[in-house]
Short mmCIF file of C-alpha atoms in Angstrom, two decimals:
data_model
loop_
_atom_site.label_atom_id
_atom_site.label_comp_id
_atom_site.label_asym_id
_atom_site.label_seq_id
_atom_site.Cartn_x
_atom_site.Cartn_y
_atom_site.Cartn_z
CA UNK A 1 -20.42 19.48 -65.19
CA UNK A 2 -21.36 22.18 -62.75
CA UNK A 3 -20.63 24.95 -65.08
CA UNK A 4 -24.24 25.42 -66.16
CA UNK A 5 -27.52 25.21 -64.38
CA UNK A 6 -28.14 21.99 -62.85
CA UNK A 7 -30.58 20.18 -65.30
CA UNK A 8 -32.57 18.59 -62.18
CA UNK A 9 -33.72 20.23 -59.37
CA UNK A 10 -35.82 19.12 -56.46
CA UNK A 11 -37.02 20.69 -53.21
CA UNK A 12 -38.43 18.67 -50.17
CA UNK A 13 -40.18 20.57 -47.21
CA UNK A 14 -40.68 18.39 -44.40
CA UNK A 15 -42.76 20.06 -41.66
CA UNK A 16 -42.20 19.05 -37.80
CA UNK A 17 -44.17 19.81 -34.88
CA UNK A 18 -41.62 22.52 -33.65
CA UNK A 19 -38.66 24.40 -34.91
CA UNK A 20 -36.62 22.41 -32.30
CA UNK A 21 -37.42 19.40 -34.17
CA UNK A 22 -36.59 20.44 -37.51
CA UNK A 23 -33.42 21.87 -36.55
CA UNK A 24 -32.39 18.86 -34.81
CA UNK A 25 -33.14 16.69 -37.85
CA UNK A 26 -31.24 19.27 -39.94
CA UNK A 27 -28.23 18.86 -37.86
CA UNK A 28 -28.29 15.16 -37.89
CA UNK A 29 -28.55 15.22 -41.47
CA UNK A 30 -26.11 17.59 -42.35
CA UNK A 31 -23.17 15.59 -41.07
CA UNK A 32 -23.01 13.41 -43.83
CA UNK A 33 -21.49 14.64 -47.03
CA UNK A 34 -22.63 13.72 -50.40
CA UNK A 35 -20.48 11.34 -52.31
CA UNK A 36 -19.85 12.65 -55.99
CA UNK A 37 -20.29 16.15 -55.23
CA UNK A 38 -19.95 17.06 -58.85
CA UNK A 39 -23.00 15.13 -59.70
CA UNK A 40 -25.15 16.36 -57.07
CA UNK A 41 -25.38 19.11 -54.54
CA UNK A 42 -27.53 19.12 -51.45
CA UNK A 43 -28.57 22.22 -49.34
CA UNK A 44 -30.54 21.79 -46.02
CA UNK A 45 -32.06 24.41 -44.07
CA UNK A 46 -34.66 25.09 -41.29
CA UNK A 47 -37.46 27.48 -41.81
CA UNK A 48 -39.25 27.82 -38.81
CA UNK A 49 -40.85 24.10 -38.00
CA UNK A 50 -40.35 23.05 -41.78
CA UNK A 51 -36.83 21.15 -42.83
CA UNK A 52 -36.11 22.11 -46.19
CA UNK A 53 -33.87 20.13 -48.58
CA UNK A 54 -32.80 21.13 -51.94
CA UNK A 55 -30.89 19.14 -54.57
CA UNK A 56 -29.16 20.08 -57.69
CA UNK A 57 -28.30 17.19 -60.01
CA UNK A 58 -26.39 16.68 -63.16
CA UNK A 59 -27.64 12.80 -63.31
CA UNK A 60 -31.17 11.87 -62.66
CA UNK A 61 -30.18 8.34 -61.41
CA UNK A 62 -27.90 10.03 -58.93
CA UNK A 63 -30.88 12.34 -57.89
CA UNK A 64 -33.34 9.40 -57.32
CA UNK A 65 -30.92 7.38 -55.16
CA UNK A 66 -29.91 10.45 -53.04
CA UNK A 67 -33.10 11.46 -52.31
CA UNK A 68 -34.20 8.12 -51.77
CA UNK A 69 -31.55 7.29 -49.03
CA UNK A 70 -32.01 10.93 -47.79
CA UNK A 71 -35.71 10.42 -46.97
CA UNK A 72 -35.25 6.80 -45.51
CA UNK A 73 -32.55 8.81 -42.81
CA UNK A 74 -34.83 11.71 -42.31
CA UNK A 75 -37.82 9.29 -41.51
CA UNK A 76 -35.22 7.14 -39.18
CA UNK A 77 -34.57 10.54 -37.30
CA UNK A 78 -38.14 11.40 -37.16
CA UNK A 79 -38.85 8.02 -35.59
CA UNK A 80 -36.38 8.35 -33.04
CA UNK A 81 -37.68 11.88 -32.22
CA UNK A 82 -41.27 10.33 -31.69
CA UNK A 83 -40.18 7.56 -29.67
CA UNK A 84 -37.72 9.18 -27.47
CA UNK A 85 -38.44 12.77 -27.11
CA UNK A 86 -39.78 13.65 -23.66
CA UNK A 87 -39.78 9.80 -22.96
CA UNK A 88 -39.73 10.61 -19.21
CA UNK A 89 -43.30 12.08 -19.38
CA UNK A 90 -44.87 9.80 -21.43
CA UNK A 91 -43.55 6.87 -19.42
CA UNK A 92 -45.51 8.07 -16.55
CA UNK A 93 -48.92 7.35 -18.15
CA UNK A 94 -47.21 4.12 -20.14
CA UNK A 95 -48.01 5.50 -23.48
CA UNK A 96 -44.03 5.72 -24.03
CA UNK A 97 -43.63 2.06 -23.37
CA UNK A 98 -44.74 0.10 -26.67
CA UNK A 99 -44.42 -3.88 -26.59
CA UNK A 100 -41.71 -5.20 -28.36
CA UNK A 101 -42.86 -7.26 -31.63
CA UNK A 102 -40.93 -10.27 -33.09
CA UNK B 1 -20.21 6.40 -12.73
CA UNK B 2 -20.92 6.98 -16.29
CA UNK B 3 -23.55 5.37 -18.21
CA UNK B 4 -22.97 4.77 -21.74
CA UNK B 5 -25.20 3.74 -24.93
CA UNK B 6 -23.60 2.02 -27.90
CA UNK B 7 -24.84 1.44 -31.37
CA UNK B 8 -23.09 -1.01 -33.64
CA UNK B 9 -24.14 -1.26 -37.24
CA UNK B 10 -21.21 -1.56 -39.19
CA UNK B 11 -22.05 -4.94 -40.92
CA UNK B 12 -25.07 -7.23 -40.80
CA UNK B 13 -25.59 -6.96 -37.26
CA UNK B 14 -27.25 -4.25 -35.29
CA UNK B 15 -26.72 -4.20 -31.79
CA UNK B 16 -27.27 -1.66 -28.88
CA UNK B 17 -25.42 -2.18 -25.46
CA UNK B 18 -25.37 0.02 -22.48
CA UNK B 19 -22.58 -0.20 -19.48
CA UNK B 20 -22.25 1.52 -16.41
CA UNK B 21 -18.60 2.44 -16.06
CA UNK B 22 -17.02 3.33 -12.48
CA UNK B 23 -13.61 2.42 -13.20
CA UNK B 24 -11.23 0.23 -15.38
CA UNK B 25 -12.01 -2.31 -13.13
CA UNK B 26 -15.76 -1.96 -12.31
CA UNK B 27 -18.27 -2.38 -14.65
CA UNK B 28 -21.79 -3.38 -15.15
CA UNK B 29 -23.09 -4.56 -18.27
CA UNK B 30 -26.89 -3.18 -18.23
CA UNK B 31 -27.83 -4.50 -21.78
CA UNK B 32 -26.41 -5.82 -24.92
CA UNK B 33 -29.10 -6.60 -27.56
CA UNK B 34 -28.66 -7.64 -31.20
CA UNK B 35 -30.40 -8.28 -34.33
CA UNK B 36 -28.78 -10.15 -37.25
CA UNK B 37 -29.74 -9.17 -40.83
CA UNK B 38 -29.68 -13.06 -42.04
CA UNK B 39 -29.86 -13.57 -45.71
CA UNK B 40 -30.74 -16.96 -47.55
CA UNK B 41 -28.46 -19.69 -48.28
CA UNK B 42 -25.93 -18.93 -51.16
CA UNK B 43 -26.43 -15.06 -50.86
CA UNK B 44 -24.39 -12.45 -48.88
CA UNK B 45 -25.54 -9.17 -47.40
CA UNK B 46 -25.78 -6.00 -49.61
CA UNK B 47 -25.12 -2.38 -48.16
CA UNK B 48 -28.62 -1.24 -49.23
CA UNK B 49 -30.53 -4.27 -47.85
CA UNK B 50 -28.45 -4.08 -44.74
CA UNK B 51 -28.92 -0.58 -44.03
CA UNK B 52 -32.77 -1.07 -44.69
CA UNK B 53 -32.68 -3.89 -42.05
CA UNK B 54 -30.63 -1.52 -39.57
CA UNK B 55 -33.26 1.41 -39.92
CA UNK B 56 -36.27 -0.98 -39.39
CA UNK B 57 -34.60 -2.33 -36.04
CA UNK B 58 -32.81 0.72 -34.70
CA UNK B 59 -35.63 2.28 -32.51
CA UNK B 60 -36.98 -1.33 -31.50
CA UNK B 61 -33.52 -2.43 -30.18
CA UNK B 62 -32.96 0.86 -28.30
CA UNK B 63 -36.18 0.70 -26.50
CA UNK B 64 -35.56 -2.90 -25.65
CA UNK B 65 -32.07 -2.19 -24.29
CA UNK B 66 -33.36 0.80 -22.55
CA UNK B 67 -35.99 -1.47 -20.93
CA UNK B 68 -33.55 -4.27 -20.11
CA UNK B 69 -31.18 -1.62 -18.44
CA UNK B 70 -34.41 -0.30 -16.65
CA UNK B 71 -33.41 3.44 -17.84
CA UNK B 72 -34.49 6.08 -19.85
CA UNK B 73 -32.38 8.36 -22.24
CA UNK B 74 -32.29 11.02 -19.78
CA UNK B 75 -30.16 8.60 -17.56
CA UNK B 76 -27.69 7.76 -20.12
CA UNK B 77 -24.42 9.99 -19.92
CA UNK B 78 -22.93 9.62 -23.11
CA UNK B 79 -23.84 8.35 -26.63
CA UNK B 80 -21.31 6.16 -28.54
CA UNK B 81 -21.55 5.18 -32.01
CA UNK B 82 -19.50 2.97 -34.59
CA UNK B 83 -17.52 5.57 -36.90
CA UNK B 84 -15.82 2.85 -39.13
CA UNK B 85 -14.53 0.71 -40.47
CA UNK B 86 -17.50 -0.82 -42.25
CA UNK B 87 -20.12 -0.61 -44.98
CA UNK B 88 -21.12 2.95 -45.47
CA UNK B 89 -24.91 3.03 -45.76
CA UNK B 90 -25.55 0.58 -42.89
CA UNK B 91 -22.86 2.90 -40.66
CA UNK B 92 -24.62 6.07 -41.43
CA UNK B 93 -28.06 4.67 -40.75
CA UNK B 94 -26.99 3.53 -37.15
CA UNK B 95 -25.09 6.74 -36.63
CA UNK B 96 -28.14 8.68 -37.47
CA UNK B 97 -30.07 7.37 -34.50
CA UNK B 98 -27.15 8.02 -32.10
CA UNK B 99 -26.81 11.47 -33.32
CA UNK B 100 -30.65 12.14 -32.77
CA UNK B 101 -30.86 10.79 -29.30
CA UNK B 102 -27.54 13.04 -28.31
CA UNK B 103 -29.21 16.18 -29.48
CA UNK B 104 -32.74 15.49 -28.53
CA UNK B 105 -31.30 14.97 -24.66
CA UNK B 106 -28.25 16.77 -25.02
CA UNK B 107 -25.73 14.31 -24.55
CA UNK B 108 -21.98 14.08 -25.61
CA UNK B 109 -21.50 11.89 -28.20
CA UNK B 110 -18.28 9.86 -28.91
CA UNK B 111 -17.09 8.25 -32.46
CA UNK B 112 -15.77 4.80 -31.67
CA UNK B 113 -13.34 2.83 -33.89
CA UNK B 114 -14.89 -0.63 -34.33
CA UNK B 115 -11.34 -2.60 -34.16
CA UNK B 116 -10.67 -0.79 -31.01
CA UNK B 117 -13.98 -1.68 -29.27
CA UNK B 118 -13.58 -5.30 -30.05
CA UNK B 119 -10.23 -5.31 -28.38
CA UNK B 120 -11.73 -3.02 -25.27
CA UNK B 121 -14.61 -5.66 -25.01
CA UNK B 122 -12.25 -8.54 -25.12
CA UNK B 123 -10.03 -7.03 -22.27
CA UNK B 124 -12.85 -5.85 -20.26
CA UNK B 125 -14.94 -9.20 -20.46
CA UNK B 126 -11.76 -11.74 -19.95
CA UNK B 127 -9.51 -9.63 -17.57
CA UNK B 128 -6.29 -9.74 -20.07
CA UNK B 129 -4.09 -7.07 -19.33
CA UNK B 130 -1.70 -6.48 -22.34
CA UNK B 131 -2.34 -9.22 -24.52
CA UNK B 132 -1.60 -9.74 -28.37
CA UNK B 133 -4.73 -9.33 -30.02
CA UNK B 134 -5.86 -11.65 -32.74
CA UNK B 135 -8.96 -9.75 -34.32
CA UNK B 136 -10.79 -12.02 -37.12
CA UNK B 137 -13.90 -11.44 -38.46
CA UNK B 138 -15.95 -11.09 -41.68
CA UNK B 139 -14.34 -7.68 -42.55
CA UNK B 140 -11.04 -7.72 -40.65
CA UNK B 141 -8.07 -10.01 -39.96
CA UNK B 142 -5.21 -8.30 -38.02
CA UNK B 143 -2.47 -9.46 -35.28
CA UNK B 144 -2.38 -6.36 -32.92
CA UNK B 145 -0.14 -5.42 -30.00
CA UNK B 146 -0.20 -2.40 -27.91
CA UNK B 147 2.63 0.05 -27.72
CA UNK B 148 2.94 3.57 -26.68
CA UNK B 149 -0.65 4.65 -27.04
CA UNK B 150 -1.64 2.80 -30.15
CA UNK B 151 -3.08 -0.71 -31.06
CA UNK B 152 -0.29 -1.32 -33.60
CA UNK B 153 -1.18 -3.85 -36.50
CA UNK B 154 1.88 -6.28 -36.56
CA UNK B 155 0.19 -8.55 -39.24
CA UNK B 156 -3.02 -8.56 -41.33
CA UNK B 157 -4.53 -10.08 -44.39
CA UNK B 158 -3.24 -8.75 -47.68
CA UNK B 159 -6.67 -9.69 -49.31
CA UNK B 160 -9.60 -11.01 -47.95
CA UNK B 161 -10.78 -11.28 -44.14
CA UNK B 162 -10.66 -14.99 -42.83
CA UNK B 163 -14.68 -14.47 -42.26
CA UNK B 164 -15.17 -13.44 -45.55
CA UNK B 165 -13.38 -16.42 -47.14
CA UNK B 166 -15.58 -18.64 -44.45
CA UNK B 167 -18.72 -16.89 -45.54
CA UNK B 168 -18.04 -17.18 -49.18
CA UNK B 169 -16.97 -20.70 -48.95
CA UNK B 170 -20.25 -21.47 -47.07
CA UNK B 171 -22.10 -19.85 -49.86
CA UNK B 172 -20.46 -22.11 -52.40
CA UNK B 173 -21.62 -25.28 -50.78
CA UNK B 174 -25.18 -23.76 -49.72
CA UNK B 175 -24.83 -23.66 -46.16
CA UNK B 176 -27.06 -21.63 -44.16
CA UNK B 177 -26.35 -18.05 -43.02
CA UNK B 178 -28.55 -18.79 -39.97
CA UNK B 179 -27.21 -18.20 -37.21
CA UNK B 180 -23.96 -17.60 -38.91
CA UNK B 181 -21.90 -19.17 -42.01
CA UNK B 182 -19.05 -19.74 -39.86
CA UNK B 183 -20.69 -21.61 -37.22
CA UNK B 184 -22.41 -23.97 -39.77
CA UNK B 185 -18.76 -24.53 -41.26
CA UNK B 186 -17.59 -25.30 -37.71
CA UNK B 187 -20.31 -27.92 -37.28
CA UNK B 188 -19.53 -29.61 -40.69
CA UNK B 189 -15.66 -29.68 -39.78
CA UNK B 190 -16.57 -31.74 -36.56
CA UNK B 191 -17.17 -34.41 -39.08
CA UNK B 192 -14.06 -34.20 -40.99
CA UNK B 193 -11.52 -37.16 -41.05
CA UNK B 194 -9.20 -36.09 -44.05
CA UNK B 195 -7.02 -33.08 -44.41
CA UNK B 196 -7.25 -31.91 -48.24
CA UNK B 197 -3.96 -30.07 -49.31
CA UNK B 198 -5.02 -26.13 -49.64
CA UNK B 199 -2.43 -23.46 -50.28
CA UNK B 200 -0.85 -22.07 -46.75
CA UNK B 201 0.02 -18.40 -47.36
CA UNK B 202 1.99 -16.79 -44.62
CA UNK B 203 4.00 -13.67 -46.02
CA UNK B 204 6.18 -12.42 -43.18
CA UNK B 205 3.41 -11.33 -40.60
CA UNK B 206 0.92 -11.18 -43.33
CA UNK B 207 -1.49 -13.82 -44.50
CA UNK B 208 -3.43 -14.29 -47.59
CA UNK B 209 -6.80 -16.40 -47.97
CA UNK B 210 -7.92 -15.46 -51.64
CA UNK B 211 -5.65 -18.16 -53.07
CA UNK B 212 -7.18 -20.86 -50.48
CA UNK B 213 -10.42 -19.81 -51.35
CA UNK B 214 -10.18 -20.10 -54.94
CA UNK B 215 -8.50 -23.67 -54.56
CA UNK B 216 -11.20 -24.86 -52.11
CA UNK B 217 -13.93 -23.52 -54.35
CA UNK B 218 -12.50 -25.87 -57.30
CA UNK B 219 -12.29 -28.91 -55.14
CA UNK B 220 -15.89 -28.18 -54.13
CA UNK B 221 -16.76 -28.49 -57.58
CA UNK B 222 -15.98 -32.28 -57.50
CA UNK B 223 -18.20 -32.66 -54.63
CA UNK B 224 -20.61 -35.62 -54.72
CA UNK B 225 -23.61 -33.53 -54.91
CA UNK B 226 -26.69 -35.05 -54.00
CA UNK B 227 -25.78 -37.28 -50.82
CA UNK B 228 -23.35 -34.81 -49.43
CA UNK B 229 -25.55 -31.67 -49.97
CA UNK B 230 -28.91 -32.73 -48.95
CA UNK B 231 -28.29 -35.58 -46.51
CA UNK B 232 -25.94 -33.38 -44.61
CA UNK B 233 -27.95 -29.89 -44.40
CA UNK B 234 -31.03 -31.66 -43.39
CA UNK B 235 -29.70 -34.00 -40.65
CA UNK B 236 -30.16 -31.15 -37.87
CA UNK B 237 -29.14 -33.80 -35.20
CA UNK B 238 -25.84 -34.10 -33.41
CA UNK B 239 -23.03 -34.70 -35.71
CA UNK B 240 -22.35 -38.39 -36.63
CA UNK B 241 -19.00 -39.26 -37.86
CA UNK B 242 -19.53 -41.85 -40.37
CA UNK B 243 -22.43 -41.31 -43.04
CA UNK B 244 -20.38 -39.95 -45.34
CA UNK B 245 -17.39 -42.24 -45.32
CA UNK B 246 -17.49 -45.20 -47.98
CA UNK B 247 -21.20 -44.52 -48.73
CA UNK B 248 -20.02 -42.37 -51.78
CA UNK B 249 -20.16 -43.92 -55.26
CA UNK B 250 -16.69 -43.58 -56.70
CA UNK B 251 -16.70 -40.33 -58.73
CA UNK B 252 -14.06 -38.95 -60.97
CA UNK B 253 -12.86 -35.39 -59.77
CA UNK B 254 -14.35 -33.31 -62.37
CA UNK B 255 -11.87 -30.23 -63.01
CA UNK B 256 -9.13 -32.64 -64.43
CA UNK B 257 -7.05 -29.84 -65.82
CA UNK B 258 -6.98 -28.11 -62.63
CA UNK B 259 -4.75 -28.53 -59.40
CA UNK B 260 -7.71 -29.80 -57.95
CA UNK B 261 -7.10 -33.63 -59.15
CA UNK B 262 -3.56 -33.07 -57.72
CA UNK B 263 -4.74 -32.17 -54.40
CA UNK B 264 -7.10 -34.79 -53.80
CA UNK B 265 -4.59 -37.30 -54.61
CA UNK B 266 -2.90 -36.46 -51.28
CA UNK B 267 -5.88 -38.11 -49.26
CA UNK B 268 -4.96 -41.57 -50.73
CA UNK B 269 -4.56 -43.21 -47.20
CA UNK B 270 -8.19 -43.10 -46.44
CA UNK B 271 -10.43 -45.73 -47.50
CA UNK B 272 -13.01 -43.08 -48.93
CA UNK B 273 -13.06 -43.16 -52.51
CA UNK B 274 -13.80 -39.48 -52.74
CA UNK B 275 -12.31 -37.54 -50.01
CA UNK B 276 -13.93 -34.33 -51.14
CA UNK B 277 -17.12 -34.05 -48.77
CA UNK B 278 -18.44 -31.13 -47.13
CA UNK B 279 -17.01 -32.32 -43.72
CA UNK B 280 -13.69 -32.56 -45.20
CA UNK B 281 -13.71 -29.39 -47.00
CA UNK B 282 -14.91 -27.37 -43.92
CA UNK B 283 -12.24 -29.37 -41.67
CA UNK B 284 -9.45 -28.63 -44.41
CA UNK B 285 -10.47 -25.06 -44.55
CA UNK B 286 -10.26 -24.30 -40.83
CA UNK B 287 -7.11 -26.29 -40.22
CA UNK B 288 -5.42 -24.36 -42.80
CA UNK B 289 -6.65 -20.93 -42.32
CA UNK B 290 -6.42 -21.10 -38.44
CA UNK B 291 -2.94 -22.56 -38.67
CA UNK B 292 -1.92 -19.56 -40.53
CA UNK B 293 -3.39 -17.22 -37.91
CA UNK B 294 -1.79 -19.00 -35.29
CA UNK B 295 1.63 -18.98 -36.86
CA UNK B 296 1.30 -15.15 -37.13
CA UNK B 297 -0.06 -14.49 -33.69
CA UNK B 298 2.67 -16.80 -32.21
CA UNK B 299 5.40 -14.60 -33.87
CA UNK B 300 3.91 -11.46 -32.84
CA UNK B 301 3.75 -12.95 -29.14
CA UNK B 302 7.85 -13.89 -29.56
CA UNK B 303 8.32 -10.45 -30.76
CA UNK B 304 6.67 -8.24 -28.21
CA UNK B 305 7.46 -10.98 -24.97
CA UNK B 306 3.95 -11.15 -24.60
CA UNK B 307 2.48 -14.29 -22.58
CA UNK B 308 -1.60 -13.48 -23.15
CA UNK B 309 -3.01 -13.76 -26.42
CA UNK B 310 -6.75 -12.59 -26.77
CA UNK B 311 -9.06 -13.52 -29.70
CA UNK B 312 -11.68 -10.97 -30.72
CA UNK B 313 -14.12 -10.83 -33.68
CA UNK B 314 -16.83 -13.03 -34.85
CA UNK B 315 -14.51 -15.78 -36.11
CA UNK B 316 -13.16 -15.64 -32.54
CA UNK B 317 -15.92 -17.70 -31.05
CA UNK B 318 -14.74 -20.74 -33.12
CA UNK B 319 -14.06 -23.35 -30.49
CA UNK B 320 -11.72 -25.05 -33.01
CA UNK B 321 -9.48 -21.75 -33.66
CA UNK B 322 -9.43 -21.33 -29.59
CA UNK B 323 -8.59 -24.62 -29.23
CA UNK B 324 -5.40 -24.17 -31.61
CA UNK B 325 -4.76 -20.83 -30.16
CA UNK B 326 -4.78 -22.34 -26.50
CA UNK B 327 -2.33 -25.31 -27.76
CA UNK B 328 0.07 -22.70 -28.92
CA UNK B 329 -0.11 -20.57 -26.06
CA UNK B 330 0.21 -23.41 -23.67
CA UNK B 331 3.82 -24.71 -25.49
CA UNK B 332 4.96 -21.05 -24.84
CA UNK B 333 3.65 -20.79 -21.18
CA UNK B 334 0.92 -18.43 -21.78
CA UNK B 335 -2.83 -18.10 -21.81
CA UNK B 336 -5.51 -17.54 -24.19
CA UNK B 337 -8.31 -15.36 -23.63
CA UNK B 338 -11.58 -15.55 -25.75
CA UNK B 339 -15.08 -14.47 -25.17
CA UNK B 340 -18.37 -16.12 -26.06
CA UNK B 341 -20.56 -14.92 -28.93
CA UNK B 342 -22.71 -12.35 -27.13
CA UNK B 343 -19.25 -10.48 -26.83
CA UNK B 344 -17.11 -11.69 -29.68
CA UNK B 345 -19.70 -11.05 -32.51
CA UNK B 346 -20.25 -7.49 -33.28
CA UNK B 347 -22.52 -5.91 -30.44
CA UNK B 348 -23.63 -2.40 -29.22
CA UNK B 349 -21.91 -3.20 -25.76
CA UNK B 350 -18.43 -2.88 -27.32
CA UNK B 351 -19.15 0.36 -28.57
CA UNK B 352 -20.47 1.43 -25.47
CA UNK B 353 -17.26 0.13 -23.61
CA UNK B 354 -14.52 1.71 -25.99
CA UNK B 355 -16.74 4.90 -26.03
CA UNK B 356 -16.96 5.08 -21.99
CA UNK B 357 -13.11 4.62 -21.81
CA UNK B 358 -12.57 7.53 -24.30
CA UNK B 359 -14.99 9.70 -22.67
CA UNK B 360 -13.48 9.12 -19.27
CA UNK B 361 -10.16 10.27 -20.79
CA UNK B 362 -11.39 13.15 -22.19
CA UNK B 363 -12.80 12.49 -25.72
CA UNK B 364 -15.59 13.99 -27.15
CA UNK B 365 -16.81 14.31 -30.62
CA UNK B 366 -18.42 17.28 -32.05
CA UNK B 367 -21.71 16.56 -33.63
CA UNK B 368 -20.28 17.97 -37.31
CA UNK B 369 -17.62 15.43 -36.86
CA UNK B 370 -19.62 12.54 -36.21
CA UNK B 371 -19.34 11.07 -39.94
CA UNK B 372 -18.68 7.58 -40.80
CA UNK B 373 -15.87 6.16 -42.44
CA UNK B 374 -15.69 2.73 -44.41
CA UNK B 375 -11.66 2.75 -43.62
CA UNK B 376 -10.44 3.53 -40.35
CA UNK B 377 -7.43 1.62 -39.28
CA UNK B 378 -7.11 0.55 -35.79
CA UNK B 379 -3.77 2.51 -35.23
CA UNK B 380 -5.18 5.84 -35.98
CA UNK B 381 -6.81 5.93 -32.52
CA UNK B 382 -4.63 7.58 -30.05
CA UNK B 383 -5.24 5.12 -26.96
CA UNK B 384 -5.70 8.06 -24.32
CA UNK B 385 -7.17 5.51 -21.80
CA UNK B 386 -4.17 3.31 -21.11
CA UNK B 387 -1.14 4.40 -19.18
CA UNK B 388 1.14 1.56 -19.76
#
């Protein structure tokens, strides 16, 4: 239990092209609170164009699943930004319009 | 005029829909695309894998919806997403896309109750004004009536949802999940000729399906395996009535100490030595479970004095359920309203429809409140967009 120092810590730095993008992803991912907060704590901040996520965990399995899901969601937010930011401008030269597969 | 995009991902369907709303009577459906996570026969969908499915399809589907609508994100006025109820990880994965789009383009975002969205979609498509609503799906079974700014739950399942009962039975007899387990049960049921005795459980306004499922699972244990299973599932042609009747070698019902033996005995009138066939099981399951739903819906109609009944949710596109409900409604001088699978089964458009109604009546969800919740009762939502 969180009386003493957490036995497991992990820090992730995810760089984005601009501070705005890093801040958007931070705000998107900050909404969902971690379950079982006595087992894991998460801190999110943006430093310039870098999104920093720090995890304190008291259970290594919990750390693995939490970080796994977090990175999947970060990748999804990033993919959404890549596809839809400035969509209007890119649409003009056709590069924003990728054909559907499947 | 307001253009809303809706994201739905509370279960195994990921949907993106776009609607242009002018007034409660004037709508344009601009897009409604969906991709379903289909598991192999005998397997259900698990939250983790379902969430991964949604994440891999979300951007593709969003692009497809915008393309069909001929719009870019800039043309969208409001972003709507399913807050709940549903499975946690799939809900969150879908919400992440909605939040990102809203922040990227500085659009308002609306958190939508999935059940309320089904109701508003049904009302919009069918034109039903103030119906009693039967909401039947894989996760929900509720009889709902509107009163004083709430969709109030008159009756509901006290254990599993009707769709869950159907899905799980489809798994037991190894029916495919493509396009949907309930659809395949419906096709088998058309060939059923004998009603097997199954528990009929209505408690006041509530229904229960777990005992029914247990009993029919026991019955399925005495299925004549080879002929019933393989011949039936491989014949993809039009349903023919007779191939099973009389063709069965007489089989002893297996679990001789269970009630199964007793119930199979009720079908003595048929010439078939073993009435426990997949078609008869599917037929009996539908007849029994749907009768329970029709009974409670009828009681709700009598209670509130309604003449309209609206059937929504994935199970709502079952033709047999619609017919049974229609018979009941006609006897009361009423009408049944139902939509086809595009609008009945979970879809993004319904989230856009409910969301735009909320938005037009002054709702907006702060970004920090755009979390998801697995439990979110239909009657928790204040229906600000209805004045009746």
